[in-house]
PDB file of C-alpha atoms in Angstrom:
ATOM      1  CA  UNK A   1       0.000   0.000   0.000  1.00  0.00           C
ATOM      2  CA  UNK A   2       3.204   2.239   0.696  1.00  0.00           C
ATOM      3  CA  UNK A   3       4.277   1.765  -2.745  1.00  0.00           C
ATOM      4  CA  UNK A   4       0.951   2.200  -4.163  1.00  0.00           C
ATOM      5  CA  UNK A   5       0.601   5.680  -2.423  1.00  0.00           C
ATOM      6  CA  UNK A   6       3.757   7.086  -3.560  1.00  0.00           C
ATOM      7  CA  UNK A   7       3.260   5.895  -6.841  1.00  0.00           C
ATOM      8  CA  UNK A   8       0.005   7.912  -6.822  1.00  0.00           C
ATOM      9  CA  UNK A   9       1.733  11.091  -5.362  1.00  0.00           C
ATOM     10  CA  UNK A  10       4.796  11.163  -8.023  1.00  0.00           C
ATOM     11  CA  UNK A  11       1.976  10.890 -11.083  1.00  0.00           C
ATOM     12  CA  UNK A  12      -0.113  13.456  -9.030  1.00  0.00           C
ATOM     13  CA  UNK A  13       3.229  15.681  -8.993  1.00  0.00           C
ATOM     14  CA  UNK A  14       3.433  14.914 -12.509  1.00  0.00           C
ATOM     15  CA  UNK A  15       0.265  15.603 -13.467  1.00  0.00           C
ATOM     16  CA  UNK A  16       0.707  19.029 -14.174  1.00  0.00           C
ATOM     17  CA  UNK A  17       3.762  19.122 -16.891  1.00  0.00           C
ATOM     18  CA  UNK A  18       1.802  16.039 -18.720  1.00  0.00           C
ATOM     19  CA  UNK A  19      -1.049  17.722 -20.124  1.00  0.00           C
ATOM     20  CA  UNK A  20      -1.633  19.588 -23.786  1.00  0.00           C
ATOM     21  CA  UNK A  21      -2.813  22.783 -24.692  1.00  0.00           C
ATOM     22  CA  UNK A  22      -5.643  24.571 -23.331  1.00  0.00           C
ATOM     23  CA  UNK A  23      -7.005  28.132 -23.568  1.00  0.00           C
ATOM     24  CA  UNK A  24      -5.222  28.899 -20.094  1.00  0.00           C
ATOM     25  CA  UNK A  25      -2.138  27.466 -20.480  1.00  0.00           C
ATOM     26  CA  UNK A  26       0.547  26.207 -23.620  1.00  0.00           C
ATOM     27  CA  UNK A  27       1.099  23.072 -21.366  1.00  0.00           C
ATOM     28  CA  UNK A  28      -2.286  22.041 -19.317  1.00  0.00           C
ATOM     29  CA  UNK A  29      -4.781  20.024 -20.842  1.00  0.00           C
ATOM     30  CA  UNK A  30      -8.472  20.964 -19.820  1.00  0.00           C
ATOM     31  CA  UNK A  31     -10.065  19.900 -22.734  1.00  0.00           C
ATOM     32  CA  UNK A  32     -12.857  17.339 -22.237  1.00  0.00           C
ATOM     33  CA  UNK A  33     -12.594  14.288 -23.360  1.00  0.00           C
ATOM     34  CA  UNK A  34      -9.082  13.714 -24.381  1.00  0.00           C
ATOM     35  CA  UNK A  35      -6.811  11.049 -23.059  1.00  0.00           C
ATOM     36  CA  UNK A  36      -3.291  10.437 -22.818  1.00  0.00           C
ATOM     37  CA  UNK A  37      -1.282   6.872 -21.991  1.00  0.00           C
ATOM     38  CA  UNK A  38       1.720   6.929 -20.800  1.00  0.00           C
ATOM     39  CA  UNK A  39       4.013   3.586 -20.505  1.00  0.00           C
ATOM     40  CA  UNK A  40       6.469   3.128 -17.893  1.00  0.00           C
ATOM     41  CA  UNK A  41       9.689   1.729 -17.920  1.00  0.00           C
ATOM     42  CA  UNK A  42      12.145  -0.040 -15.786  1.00  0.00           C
ATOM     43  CA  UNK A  43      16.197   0.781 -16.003  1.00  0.00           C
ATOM     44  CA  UNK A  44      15.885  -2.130 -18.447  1.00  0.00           C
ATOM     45  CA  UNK A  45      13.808  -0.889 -20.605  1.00  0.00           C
ATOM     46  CA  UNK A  46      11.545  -3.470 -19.847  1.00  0.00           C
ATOM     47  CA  UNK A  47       7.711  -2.111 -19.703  1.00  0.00           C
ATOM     48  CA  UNK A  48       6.546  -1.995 -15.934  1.00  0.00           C
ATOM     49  CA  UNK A  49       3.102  -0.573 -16.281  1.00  0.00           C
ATOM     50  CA  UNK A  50       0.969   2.100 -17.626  1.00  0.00           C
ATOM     51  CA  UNK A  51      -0.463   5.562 -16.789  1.00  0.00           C
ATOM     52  CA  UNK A  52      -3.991   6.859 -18.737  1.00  0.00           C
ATOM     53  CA  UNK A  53      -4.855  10.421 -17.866  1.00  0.00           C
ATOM     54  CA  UNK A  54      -8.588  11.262 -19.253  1.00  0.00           C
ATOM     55  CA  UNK A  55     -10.334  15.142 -18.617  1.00  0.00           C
ATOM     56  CA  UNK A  56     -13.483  15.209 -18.063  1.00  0.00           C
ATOM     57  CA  UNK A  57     -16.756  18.010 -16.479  1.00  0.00           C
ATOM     58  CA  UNK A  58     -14.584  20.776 -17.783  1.00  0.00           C
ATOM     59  CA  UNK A  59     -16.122  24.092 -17.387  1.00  0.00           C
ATOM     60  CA  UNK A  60     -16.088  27.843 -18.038  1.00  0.00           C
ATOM     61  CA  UNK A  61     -13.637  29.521 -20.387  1.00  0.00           C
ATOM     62  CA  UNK A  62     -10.678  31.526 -21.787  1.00  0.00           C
ATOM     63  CA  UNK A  63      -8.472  32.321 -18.703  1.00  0.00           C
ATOM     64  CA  UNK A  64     -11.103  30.470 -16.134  1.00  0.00           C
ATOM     65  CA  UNK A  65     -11.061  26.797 -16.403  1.00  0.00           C
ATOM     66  CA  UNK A  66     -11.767  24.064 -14.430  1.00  0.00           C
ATOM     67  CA  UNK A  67     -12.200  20.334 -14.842  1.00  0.00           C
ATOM     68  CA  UNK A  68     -11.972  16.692 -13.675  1.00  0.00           C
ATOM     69  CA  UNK A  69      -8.887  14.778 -14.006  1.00  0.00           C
ATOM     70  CA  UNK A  70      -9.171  11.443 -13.729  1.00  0.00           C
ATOM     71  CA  UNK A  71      -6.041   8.957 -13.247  1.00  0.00           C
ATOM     72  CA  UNK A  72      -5.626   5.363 -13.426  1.00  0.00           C
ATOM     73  CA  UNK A  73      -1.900   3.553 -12.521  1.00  0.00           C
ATOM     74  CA  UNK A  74      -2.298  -0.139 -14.427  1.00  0.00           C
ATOM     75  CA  UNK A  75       1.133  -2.086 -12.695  1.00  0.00           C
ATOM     76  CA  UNK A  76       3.413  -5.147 -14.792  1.00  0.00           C
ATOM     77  CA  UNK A  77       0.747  -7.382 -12.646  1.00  0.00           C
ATOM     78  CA  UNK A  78      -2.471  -5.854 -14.014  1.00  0.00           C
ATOM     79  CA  UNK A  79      -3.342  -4.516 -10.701  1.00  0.00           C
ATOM     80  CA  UNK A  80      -5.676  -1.273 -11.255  1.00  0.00           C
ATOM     81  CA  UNK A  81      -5.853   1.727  -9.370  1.00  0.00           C
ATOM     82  CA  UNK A  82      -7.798   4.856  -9.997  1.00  0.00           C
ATOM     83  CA  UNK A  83      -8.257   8.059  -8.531  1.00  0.00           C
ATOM     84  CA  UNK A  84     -10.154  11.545  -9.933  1.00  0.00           C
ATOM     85  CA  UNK A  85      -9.277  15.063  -8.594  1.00  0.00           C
ATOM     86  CA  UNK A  86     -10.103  18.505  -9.843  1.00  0.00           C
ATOM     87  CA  UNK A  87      -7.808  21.087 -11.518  1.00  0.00           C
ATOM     88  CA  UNK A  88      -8.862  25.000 -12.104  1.00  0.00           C
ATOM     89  CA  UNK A  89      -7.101  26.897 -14.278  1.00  0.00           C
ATOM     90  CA  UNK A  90      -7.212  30.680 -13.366  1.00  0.00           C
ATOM     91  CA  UNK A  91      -4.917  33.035 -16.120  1.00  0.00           C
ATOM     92  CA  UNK A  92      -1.589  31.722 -16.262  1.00  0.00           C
ATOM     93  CA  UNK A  93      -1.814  29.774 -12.930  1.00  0.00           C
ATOM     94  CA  UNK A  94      -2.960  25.945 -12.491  1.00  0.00           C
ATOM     95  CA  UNK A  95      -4.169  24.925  -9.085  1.00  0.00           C
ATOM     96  CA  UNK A  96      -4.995  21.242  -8.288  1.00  0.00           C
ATOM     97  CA  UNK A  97      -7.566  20.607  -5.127  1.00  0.00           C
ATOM     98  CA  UNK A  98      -5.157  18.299  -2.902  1.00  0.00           C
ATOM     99  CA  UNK A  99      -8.021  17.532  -0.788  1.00  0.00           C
ATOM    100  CA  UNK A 100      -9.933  16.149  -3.886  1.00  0.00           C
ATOM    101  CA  UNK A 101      -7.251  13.448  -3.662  1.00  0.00           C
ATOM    102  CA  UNK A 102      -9.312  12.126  -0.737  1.00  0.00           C
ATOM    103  CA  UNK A 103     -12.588  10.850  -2.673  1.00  0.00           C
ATOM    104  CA  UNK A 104     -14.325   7.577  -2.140  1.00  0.00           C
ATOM    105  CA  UNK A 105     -12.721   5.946  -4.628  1.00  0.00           C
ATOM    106  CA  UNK A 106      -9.163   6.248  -3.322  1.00  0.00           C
ATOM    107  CA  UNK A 107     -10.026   5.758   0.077  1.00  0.00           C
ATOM    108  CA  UNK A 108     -11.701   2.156  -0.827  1.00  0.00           C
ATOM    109  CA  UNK A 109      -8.622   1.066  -2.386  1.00  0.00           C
ATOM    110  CA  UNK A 110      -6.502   2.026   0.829  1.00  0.00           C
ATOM    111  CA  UNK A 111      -8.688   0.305   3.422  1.00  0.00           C
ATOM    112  CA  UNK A 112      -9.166   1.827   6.517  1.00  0.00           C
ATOM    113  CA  UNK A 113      -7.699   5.219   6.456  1.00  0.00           C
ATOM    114  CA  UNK A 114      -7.884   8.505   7.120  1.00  0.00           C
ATOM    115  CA  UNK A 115      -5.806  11.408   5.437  1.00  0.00           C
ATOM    116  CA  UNK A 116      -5.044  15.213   5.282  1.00  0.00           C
ATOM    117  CA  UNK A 117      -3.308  15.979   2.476  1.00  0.00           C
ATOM    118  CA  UNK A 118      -1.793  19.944   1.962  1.00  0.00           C
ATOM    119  CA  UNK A 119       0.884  21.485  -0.547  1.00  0.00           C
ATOM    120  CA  UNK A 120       1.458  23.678  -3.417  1.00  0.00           C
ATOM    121  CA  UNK A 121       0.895  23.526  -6.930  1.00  0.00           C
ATOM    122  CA  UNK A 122       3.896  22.423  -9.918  1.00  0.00           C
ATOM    123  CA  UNK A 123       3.117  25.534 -12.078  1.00  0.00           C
ATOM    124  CA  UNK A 124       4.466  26.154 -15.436  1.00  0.00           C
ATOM    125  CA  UNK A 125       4.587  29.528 -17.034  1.00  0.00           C
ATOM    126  CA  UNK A 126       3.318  29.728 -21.083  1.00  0.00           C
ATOM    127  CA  UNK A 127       6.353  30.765 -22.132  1.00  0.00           C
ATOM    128  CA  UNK A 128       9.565  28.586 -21.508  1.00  0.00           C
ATOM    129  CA  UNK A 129      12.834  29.410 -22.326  1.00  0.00           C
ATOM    130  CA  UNK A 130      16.267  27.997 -22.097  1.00  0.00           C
ATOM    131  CA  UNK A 131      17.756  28.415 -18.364  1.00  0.00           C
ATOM    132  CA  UNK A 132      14.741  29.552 -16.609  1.00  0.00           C
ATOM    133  CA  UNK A 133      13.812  28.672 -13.367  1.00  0.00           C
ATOM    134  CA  UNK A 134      10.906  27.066 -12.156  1.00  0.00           C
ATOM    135  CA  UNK A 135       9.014  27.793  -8.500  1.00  0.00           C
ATOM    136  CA  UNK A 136       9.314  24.455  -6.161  1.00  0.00           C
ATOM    137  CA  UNK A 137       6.351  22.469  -5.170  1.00  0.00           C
ATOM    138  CA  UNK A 138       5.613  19.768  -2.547  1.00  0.00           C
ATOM    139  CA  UNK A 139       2.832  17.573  -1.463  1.00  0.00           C
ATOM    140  CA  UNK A 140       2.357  16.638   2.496  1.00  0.00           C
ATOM    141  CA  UNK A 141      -0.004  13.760   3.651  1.00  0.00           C
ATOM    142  CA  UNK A 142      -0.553  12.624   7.109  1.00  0.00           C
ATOM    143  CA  UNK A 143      -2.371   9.458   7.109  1.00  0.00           C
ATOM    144  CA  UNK A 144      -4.080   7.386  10.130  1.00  0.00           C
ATOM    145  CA  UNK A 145      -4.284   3.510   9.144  1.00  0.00           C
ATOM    146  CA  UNK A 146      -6.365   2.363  12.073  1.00  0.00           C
ATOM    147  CA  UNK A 147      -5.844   1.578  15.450  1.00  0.00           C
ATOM    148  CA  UNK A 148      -2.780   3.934  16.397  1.00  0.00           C
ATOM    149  CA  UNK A 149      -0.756   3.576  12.884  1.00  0.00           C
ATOM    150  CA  UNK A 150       0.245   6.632  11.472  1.00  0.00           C
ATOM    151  CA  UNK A 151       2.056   7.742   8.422  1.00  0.00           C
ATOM    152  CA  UNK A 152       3.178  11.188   7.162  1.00  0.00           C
ATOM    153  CA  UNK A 153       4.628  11.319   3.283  1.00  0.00           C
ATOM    154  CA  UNK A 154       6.238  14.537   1.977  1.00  0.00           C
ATOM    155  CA  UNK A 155       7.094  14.936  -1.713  1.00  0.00           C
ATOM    156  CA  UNK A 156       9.008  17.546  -2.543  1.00  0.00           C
ATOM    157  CA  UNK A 157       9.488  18.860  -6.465  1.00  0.00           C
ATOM    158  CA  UNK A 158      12.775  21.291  -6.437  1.00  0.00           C
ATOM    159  CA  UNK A 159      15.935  22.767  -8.560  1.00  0.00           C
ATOM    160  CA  UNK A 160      13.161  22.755 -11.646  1.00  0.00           C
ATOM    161  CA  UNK A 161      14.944  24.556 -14.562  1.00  0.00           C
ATOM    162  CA  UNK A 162      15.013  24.890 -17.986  1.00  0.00           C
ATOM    163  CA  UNK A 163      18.009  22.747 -19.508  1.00  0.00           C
ATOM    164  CA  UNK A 164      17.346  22.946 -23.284  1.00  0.00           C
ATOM    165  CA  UNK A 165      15.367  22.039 -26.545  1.00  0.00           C
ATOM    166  CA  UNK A 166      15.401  19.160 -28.408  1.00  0.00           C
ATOM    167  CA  UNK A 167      13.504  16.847 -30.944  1.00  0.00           C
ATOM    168  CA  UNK A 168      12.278  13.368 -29.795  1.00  0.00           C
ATOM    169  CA  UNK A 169      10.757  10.667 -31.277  1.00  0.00           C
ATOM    170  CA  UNK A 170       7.936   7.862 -29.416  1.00  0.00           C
ATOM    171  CA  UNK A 171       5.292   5.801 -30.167  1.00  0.00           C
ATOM    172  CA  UNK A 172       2.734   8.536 -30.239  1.00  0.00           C
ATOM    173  CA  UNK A 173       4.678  10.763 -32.756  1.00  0.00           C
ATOM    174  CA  UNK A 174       7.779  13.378 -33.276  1.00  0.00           C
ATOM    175  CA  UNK A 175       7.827  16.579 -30.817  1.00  0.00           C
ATOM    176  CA  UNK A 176       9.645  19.418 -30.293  1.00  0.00           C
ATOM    177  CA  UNK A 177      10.291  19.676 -26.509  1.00  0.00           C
ATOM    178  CA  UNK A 178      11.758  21.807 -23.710  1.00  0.00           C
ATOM    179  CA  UNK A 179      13.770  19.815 -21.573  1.00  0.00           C
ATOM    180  CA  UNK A 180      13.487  20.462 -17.856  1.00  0.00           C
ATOM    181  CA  UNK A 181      15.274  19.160 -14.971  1.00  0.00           C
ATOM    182  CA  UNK A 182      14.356  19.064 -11.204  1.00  0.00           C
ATOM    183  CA  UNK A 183      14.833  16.535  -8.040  1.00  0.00           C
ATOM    184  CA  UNK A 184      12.036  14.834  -6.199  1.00  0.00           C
ATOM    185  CA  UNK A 185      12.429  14.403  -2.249  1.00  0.00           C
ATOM    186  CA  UNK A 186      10.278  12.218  -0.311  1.00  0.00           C
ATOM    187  CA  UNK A 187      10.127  11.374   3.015  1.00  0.00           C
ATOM    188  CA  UNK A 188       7.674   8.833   3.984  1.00  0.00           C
ATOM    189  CA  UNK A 189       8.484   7.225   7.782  1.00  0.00           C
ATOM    190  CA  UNK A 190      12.192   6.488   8.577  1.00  0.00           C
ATOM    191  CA  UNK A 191      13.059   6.413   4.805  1.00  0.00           C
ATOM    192  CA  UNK A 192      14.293   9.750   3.081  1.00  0.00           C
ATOM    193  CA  UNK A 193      15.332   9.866  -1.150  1.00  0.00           C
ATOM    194  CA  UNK A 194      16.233  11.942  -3.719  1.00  0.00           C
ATOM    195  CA  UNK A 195      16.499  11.554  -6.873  1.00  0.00           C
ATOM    196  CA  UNK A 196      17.189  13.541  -9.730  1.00  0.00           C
ATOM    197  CA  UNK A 197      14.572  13.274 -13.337  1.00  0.00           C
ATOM    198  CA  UNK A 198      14.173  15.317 -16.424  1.00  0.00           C
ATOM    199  CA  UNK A 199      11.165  15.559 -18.495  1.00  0.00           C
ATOM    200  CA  UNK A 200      10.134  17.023 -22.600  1.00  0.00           C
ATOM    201  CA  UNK A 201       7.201  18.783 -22.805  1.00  0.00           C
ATOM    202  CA  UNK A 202       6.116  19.975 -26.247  1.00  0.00           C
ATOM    203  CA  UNK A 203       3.787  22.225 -26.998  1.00  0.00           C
ATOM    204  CA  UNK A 204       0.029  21.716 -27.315  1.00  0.00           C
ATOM    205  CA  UNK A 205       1.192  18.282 -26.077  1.00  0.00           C
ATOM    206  CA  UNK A 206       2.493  18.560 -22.654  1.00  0.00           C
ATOM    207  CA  UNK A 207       4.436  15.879 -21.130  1.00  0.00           C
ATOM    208  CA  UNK A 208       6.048  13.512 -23.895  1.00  0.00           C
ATOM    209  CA  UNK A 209       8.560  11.711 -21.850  1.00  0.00           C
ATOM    210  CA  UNK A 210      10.423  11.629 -18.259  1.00  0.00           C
ATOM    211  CA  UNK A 211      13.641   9.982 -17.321  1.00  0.00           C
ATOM    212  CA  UNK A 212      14.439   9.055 -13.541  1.00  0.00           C
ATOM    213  CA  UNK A 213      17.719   8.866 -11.929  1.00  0.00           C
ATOM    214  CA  UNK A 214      19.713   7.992  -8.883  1.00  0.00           C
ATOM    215  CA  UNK A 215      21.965   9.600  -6.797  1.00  0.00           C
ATOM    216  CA  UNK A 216      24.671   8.788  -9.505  1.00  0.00           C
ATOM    217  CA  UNK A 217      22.846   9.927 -12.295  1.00  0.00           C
ATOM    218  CA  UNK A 218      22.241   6.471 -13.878  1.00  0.00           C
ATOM    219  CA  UNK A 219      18.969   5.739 -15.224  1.00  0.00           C
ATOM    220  CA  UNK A 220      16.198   3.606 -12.906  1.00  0.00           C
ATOM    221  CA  UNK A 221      13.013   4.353 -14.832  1.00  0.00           C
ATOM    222  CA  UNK A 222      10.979   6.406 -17.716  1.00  0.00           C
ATOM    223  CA  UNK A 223       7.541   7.091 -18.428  1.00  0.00           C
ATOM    224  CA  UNK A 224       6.896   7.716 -22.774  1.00  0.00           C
ATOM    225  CA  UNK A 225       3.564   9.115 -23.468  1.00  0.00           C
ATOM    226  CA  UNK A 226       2.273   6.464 -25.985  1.00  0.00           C
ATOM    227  CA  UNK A 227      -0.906   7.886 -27.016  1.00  0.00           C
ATOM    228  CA  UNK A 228      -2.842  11.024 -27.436  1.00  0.00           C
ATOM    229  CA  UNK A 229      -6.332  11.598 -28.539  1.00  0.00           C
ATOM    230  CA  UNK A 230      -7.861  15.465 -28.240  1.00  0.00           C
TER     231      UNK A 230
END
């Protein structure tokens, strides 16, 4: 359940820089109906599971947005896990509702649990360019698994920059893609990581592909988006 949790924090974290265009913003989709799956990766290159993003109840317009974003993590086993939570796009700033995180639905899959989950958003300016810097973000959860268990989970999203531009090629087409670099901290009971990951976003796309690293800089895993309907 640990595993799952993170695992549903990191795509939550990722979220963000993996959606297309939108009225609001060059990189966030909030345009209902359209899906994008993503297929992950192990060191290997050996698949280890999948990620399908769909938008859906998306509402108002131009620089006002909001909408559903629903998730579902598919592991190498099969196993299934879903979660929806809602996303408002307001000018050139994307919020997502943390505590919509804690619906029915995710709960269920959890067991017996109770959460409070708090942090800021990943936001990403319209217009990238190489070398910029991008704010930090972080999600917190406290979480009570019955009886007197407890759990608190931080995931922090920081050194976000710019790095460069470059063409790359997947199953889902050619795109032309800012490359941006950052390291993810989390700290979930005695156990504390970073590790370092870079992802291309492309225009009117959003999130193409993302490498992670270890401490040494050698590859452990990658997520390729693998197909995109609008």
């Amino acid at each position: 359940m640990k595993r799952y949790f993170l695992l549903l924090l990191l795509a939550v974290l990722a979220a963000p820089n993996s959606q297309a265009q939108s009225a609001c913003s060059t990189y966030y989709l909030l345009a209902d109906g359209a899906n994008l799956q993503y297929t992950n990766y192990d060191r290997k290159g050996k698949e280890d599971g999948q990620i399908n993003y769909s938008v859906t109840n998306v509402e108002g317009s131009g620089d006002n947005v909001s909408a559903t974003m629903m998730m579902e993590m598919v592991d190498k086993k099969g196993n299934t896990y879903t979660s929806d939570y809602e996303i408002t796009c307001d000018g050139n700033v994307v919020k997502i509702d943390f505590k919509s995180l804690m619906n029915e639905q995710m709960l269920s899959q959890m067991g017996d649990v109770e959460m409070d989950i708090s942090g800021t958003d990943v936001e990403l300016p319209n217009n990238l360019s190489v070398g910029q810097e991008l704010p930090d973000a972080n999600i917190s959860v406290k979480m009570k698994m019955g009886g007197a268990i407890n759990m608190n989970t931080n995931v922090e999203t920081i050194n976000r920059k710019v790095e460069k531009q470059e063409s790359i090629t997947t199953p889902a087409g050619t795109f032309d893609c800012y490359v941006i670099y950052s390291e993810t901290k989390t700290k979930m009971m005695m156990a504390n990581s970073t590790f370092p990951s870079r992802t291309w976003l492309a225009e009117g796309v959003g999130m193409v592909k993302q490498e992670s690293y270890n401490k040494n800089g050698k590859l452990v895993g990658s997520m390729v988006l693998t197909q995109l309907s609008k």
